[in-house]
CSV table of C-alpha atoms in Angstrom, one decimal:
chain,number,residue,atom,x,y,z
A,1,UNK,CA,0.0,0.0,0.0
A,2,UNK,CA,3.0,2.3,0.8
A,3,UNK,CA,4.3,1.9,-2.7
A,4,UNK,CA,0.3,2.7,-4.7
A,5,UNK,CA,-0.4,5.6,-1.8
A,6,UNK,CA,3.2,7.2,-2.4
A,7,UNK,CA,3.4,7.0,-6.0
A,8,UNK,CA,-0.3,8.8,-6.2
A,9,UNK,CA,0.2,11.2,-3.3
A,10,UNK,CA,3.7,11.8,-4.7
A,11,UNK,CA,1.6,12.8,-7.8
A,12,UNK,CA,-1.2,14.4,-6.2
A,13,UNK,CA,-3.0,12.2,-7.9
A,14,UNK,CA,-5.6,9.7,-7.9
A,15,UNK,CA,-8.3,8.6,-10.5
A,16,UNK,CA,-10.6,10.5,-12.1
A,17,UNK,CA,-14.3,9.3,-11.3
A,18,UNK,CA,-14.5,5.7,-13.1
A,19,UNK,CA,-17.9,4.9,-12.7
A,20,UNK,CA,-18.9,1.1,-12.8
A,21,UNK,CA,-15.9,-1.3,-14.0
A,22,UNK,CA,-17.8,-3.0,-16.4
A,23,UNK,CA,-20.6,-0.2,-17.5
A,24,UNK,CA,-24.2,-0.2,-17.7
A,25,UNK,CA,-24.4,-3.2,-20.7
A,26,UNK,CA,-24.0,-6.5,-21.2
A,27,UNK,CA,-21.6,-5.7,-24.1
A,28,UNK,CA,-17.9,-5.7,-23.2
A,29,UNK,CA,-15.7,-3.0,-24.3
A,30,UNK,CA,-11.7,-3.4,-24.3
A,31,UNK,CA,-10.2,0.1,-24.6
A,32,UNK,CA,-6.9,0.7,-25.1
A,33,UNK,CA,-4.9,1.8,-21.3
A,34,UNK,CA,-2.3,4.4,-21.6
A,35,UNK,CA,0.5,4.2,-19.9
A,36,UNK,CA,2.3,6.7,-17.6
A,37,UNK,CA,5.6,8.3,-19.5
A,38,UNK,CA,8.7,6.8,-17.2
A,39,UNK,CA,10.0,3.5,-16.1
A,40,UNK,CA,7.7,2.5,-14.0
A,41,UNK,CA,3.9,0.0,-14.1
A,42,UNK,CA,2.1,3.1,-13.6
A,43,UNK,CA,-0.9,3.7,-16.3
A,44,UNK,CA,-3.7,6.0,-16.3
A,45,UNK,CA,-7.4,4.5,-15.6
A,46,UNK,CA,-9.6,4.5,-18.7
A,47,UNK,CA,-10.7,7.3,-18.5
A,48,UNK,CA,-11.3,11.3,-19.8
A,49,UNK,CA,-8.5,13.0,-18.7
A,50,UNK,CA,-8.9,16.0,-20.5
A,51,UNK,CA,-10.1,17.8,-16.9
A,52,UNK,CA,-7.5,16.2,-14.7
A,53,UNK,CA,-6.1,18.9,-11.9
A,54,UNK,CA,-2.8,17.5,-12.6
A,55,UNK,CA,-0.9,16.5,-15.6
A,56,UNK,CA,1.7,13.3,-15.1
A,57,UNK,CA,4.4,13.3,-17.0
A,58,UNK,CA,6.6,11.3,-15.6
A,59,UNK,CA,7.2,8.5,-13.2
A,60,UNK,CA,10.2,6.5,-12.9
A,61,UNK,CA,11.0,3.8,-10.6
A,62,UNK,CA,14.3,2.4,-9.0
A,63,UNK,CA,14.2,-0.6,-9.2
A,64,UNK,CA,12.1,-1.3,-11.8
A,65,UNK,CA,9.9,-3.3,-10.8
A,66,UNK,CA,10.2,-2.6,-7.0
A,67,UNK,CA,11.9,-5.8,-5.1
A,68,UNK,CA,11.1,-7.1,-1.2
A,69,UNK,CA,13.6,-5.9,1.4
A,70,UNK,CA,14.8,-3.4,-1.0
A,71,UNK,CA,14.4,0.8,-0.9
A,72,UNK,CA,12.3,1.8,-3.6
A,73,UNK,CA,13.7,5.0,-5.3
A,74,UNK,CA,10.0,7.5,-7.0
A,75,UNK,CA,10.7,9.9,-9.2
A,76,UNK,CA,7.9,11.8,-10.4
A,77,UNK,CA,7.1,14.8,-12.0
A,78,UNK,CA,4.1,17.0,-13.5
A,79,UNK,CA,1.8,20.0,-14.0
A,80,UNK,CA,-0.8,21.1,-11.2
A,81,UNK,CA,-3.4,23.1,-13.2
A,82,UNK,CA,-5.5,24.5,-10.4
A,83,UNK,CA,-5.1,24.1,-6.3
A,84,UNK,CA,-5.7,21.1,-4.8
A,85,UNK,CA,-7.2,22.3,-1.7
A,86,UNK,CA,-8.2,20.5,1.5
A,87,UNK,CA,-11.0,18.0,1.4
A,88,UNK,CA,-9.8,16.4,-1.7
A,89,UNK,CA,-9.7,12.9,-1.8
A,90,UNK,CA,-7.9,9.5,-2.8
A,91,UNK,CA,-10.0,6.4,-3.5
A,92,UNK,CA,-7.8,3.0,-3.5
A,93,UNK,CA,-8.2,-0.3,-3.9
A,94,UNK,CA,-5.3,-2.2,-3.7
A,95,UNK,CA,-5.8,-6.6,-4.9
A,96,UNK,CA,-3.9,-9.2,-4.2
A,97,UNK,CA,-4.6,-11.6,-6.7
A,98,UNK,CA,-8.5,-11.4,-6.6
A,99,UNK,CA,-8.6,-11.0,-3.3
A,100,UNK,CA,-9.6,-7.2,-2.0
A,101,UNK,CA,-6.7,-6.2,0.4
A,102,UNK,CA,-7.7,-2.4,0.9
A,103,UNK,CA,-10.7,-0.2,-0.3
A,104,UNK,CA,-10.7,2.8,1.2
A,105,UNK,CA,-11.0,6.6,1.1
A,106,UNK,CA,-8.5,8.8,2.4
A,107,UNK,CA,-8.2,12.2,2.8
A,108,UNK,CA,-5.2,13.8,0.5
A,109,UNK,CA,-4.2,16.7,2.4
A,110,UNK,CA,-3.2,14.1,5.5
A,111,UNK,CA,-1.7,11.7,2.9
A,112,UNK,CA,1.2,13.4,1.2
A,113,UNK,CA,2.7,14.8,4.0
A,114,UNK,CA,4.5,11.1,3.5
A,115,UNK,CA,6.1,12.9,0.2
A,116,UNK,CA,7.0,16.3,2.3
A,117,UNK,CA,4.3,18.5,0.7
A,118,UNK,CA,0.9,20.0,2.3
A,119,UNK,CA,-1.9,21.7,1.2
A,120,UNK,CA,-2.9,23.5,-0.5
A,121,UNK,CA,-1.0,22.3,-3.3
A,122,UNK,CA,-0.4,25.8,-5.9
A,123,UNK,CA,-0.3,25.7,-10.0
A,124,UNK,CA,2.9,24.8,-11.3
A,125,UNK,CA,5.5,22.4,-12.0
A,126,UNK,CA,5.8,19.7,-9.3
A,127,UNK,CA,8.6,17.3,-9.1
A,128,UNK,CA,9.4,14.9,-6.2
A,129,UNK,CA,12.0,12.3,-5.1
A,130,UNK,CA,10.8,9.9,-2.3
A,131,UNK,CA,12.5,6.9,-1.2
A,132,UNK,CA,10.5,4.3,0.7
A,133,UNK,CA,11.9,0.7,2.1
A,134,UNK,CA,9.5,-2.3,0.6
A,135,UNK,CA,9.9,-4.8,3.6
A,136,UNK,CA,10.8,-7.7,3.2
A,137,UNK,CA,7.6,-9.5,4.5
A,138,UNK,CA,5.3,-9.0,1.1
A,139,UNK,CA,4.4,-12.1,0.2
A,140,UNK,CA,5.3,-13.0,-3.7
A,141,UNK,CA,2.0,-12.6,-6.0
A,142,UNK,CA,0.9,-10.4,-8.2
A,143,UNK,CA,-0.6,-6.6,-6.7
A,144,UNK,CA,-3.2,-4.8,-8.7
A,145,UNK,CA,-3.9,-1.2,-7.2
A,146,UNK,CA,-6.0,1.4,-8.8
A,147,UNK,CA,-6.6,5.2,-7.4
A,148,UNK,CA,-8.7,7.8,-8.3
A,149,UNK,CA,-8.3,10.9,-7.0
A,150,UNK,CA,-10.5,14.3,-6.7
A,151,UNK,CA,-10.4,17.7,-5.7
A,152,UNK,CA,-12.7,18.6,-2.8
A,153,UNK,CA,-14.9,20.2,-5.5
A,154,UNK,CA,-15.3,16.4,-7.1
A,155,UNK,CA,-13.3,17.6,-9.9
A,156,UNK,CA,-10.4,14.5,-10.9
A,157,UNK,CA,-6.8,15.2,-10.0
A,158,UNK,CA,-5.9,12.2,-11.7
A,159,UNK,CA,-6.9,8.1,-12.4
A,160,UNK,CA,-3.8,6.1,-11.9
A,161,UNK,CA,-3.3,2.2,-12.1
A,162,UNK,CA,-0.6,-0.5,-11.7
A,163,UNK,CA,0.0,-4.2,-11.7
A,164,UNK,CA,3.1,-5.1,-9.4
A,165,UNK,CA,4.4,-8.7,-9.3
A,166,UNK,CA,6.1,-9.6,-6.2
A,167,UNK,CA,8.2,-12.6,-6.5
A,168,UNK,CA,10.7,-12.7,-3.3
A,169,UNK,CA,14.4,-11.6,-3.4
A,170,UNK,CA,16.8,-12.6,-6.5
A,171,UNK,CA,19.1,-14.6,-5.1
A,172,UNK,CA,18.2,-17.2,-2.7
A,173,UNK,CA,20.5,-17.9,-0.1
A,174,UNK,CA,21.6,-21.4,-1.1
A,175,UNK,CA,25.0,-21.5,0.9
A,176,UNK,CA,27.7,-23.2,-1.3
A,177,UNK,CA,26.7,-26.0,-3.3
C-alpha cells in the first residue's frame, strides 16, 4: 500500500471518477490503457483525462519493478493546473490476486505529508523524489492497485493504475553448493 499511496500522493494524484468497471451493458468493451511516460507500471485509468487537476508526466521507478527488502527510489514529476485544496480525496483499492486487500477513502491533504508537501498544493510544476523501504515480508503474488483521485470540488486530479508482481528476493540464499 505504501508503494500505490506514495506513488499517487507523490503525484497528487488519484483517479478521475471511473464509474462502474464494467458499464451499464452487457456488451464488453476493451479500450486501449495508456501508460504513464517513465519507467515504472504506472498507467492512467480509462478514462477522460482532458479535466485532470494535474498533468503526469513522468514516473520513474528504482528498481524497476520494486523488489522485497529493497528501498524503492520515485521519481515523479508533472503540471498542477488548479489548487488542490483540503477536502480532496484518494479512493484506492489495492488486490492481491483477486482478493480485495484495501478499499478505502482517504483524505489527501493528510496523505502526502509522506512525500513532504501539504496543502494546498499551488499551480505549477511539481517534481518529487521519495525513497520508501518495501519490507521484506510482502508475500510474492501479483498486486493490482487502482486510485482515483479528486479535488474537494469532485473535480479528478488524476486516475492512476498498476499491476506489481512480487516474487521474493533474487538470489536465494543457497549457501555453497
Amino acid at each position: 500500500m505504501r508503494l500505490a499511496t506514495t506513488s499517487v500522493v507523490a503525484l497528487s494524484a488519484g483517479l478521475a471518477s471511473a464509474g462502474s468497471w464494467f458499464g451499464n451493458s452487457q456488451d464488453v468493451i476493451v479500450k486501449d490503457v495508456q501508460k504513464v511516460p517513465g519507467d515504472s507500471p504506472l498507467e492512467f485509468c480509462d478514462t477522460d483525462h482532458s479535466n485532470d487537476i494535474v498533468k503526469i508526466e513522468s514516473v520513474d521507478l528504482l528498481p524497476n519493478p520494486p523488489e522485497t527488502g529493497a528501498e524503492l527510489v520515485i521519481r515523479a514529476t508533472g503540471t498542477v493546473f488548479e489548487t488542490i485544496n483540503d477536502g480532496a480525496k484518494v479512493n484506492l483499492v489495492v488486490k492481491y490476486g483477486l482478493i480485495k486487500l484495501i478499499s478505502t477513502t482517504a483524505d489527501l491533504c493528510e496523505q502526502i505529508g509522506n512525500v513532504d508537501l501539504e496543502c494546498p498544493i499551488e499551480k505549477g510544476v511539481l517534481s518529487i523524489t521519495k525513497s520508501v523501504d518495501i519490507p521484506k515480508e510482502v508475500p510474492p503474488g501479483t498486486y493490482n492497485v487502482y486510485a482515483e483521485v479528486i479535488n474537494n470540488n469532485t473535480k479528478p486530479i488524476t486516475c492512476l493504475q498498476a499491476t506489481v508482481k512480487f516474487g521474493g528476493s533474487k538470489k536465494a540464499d543457497m549457501g555453497d553448493l
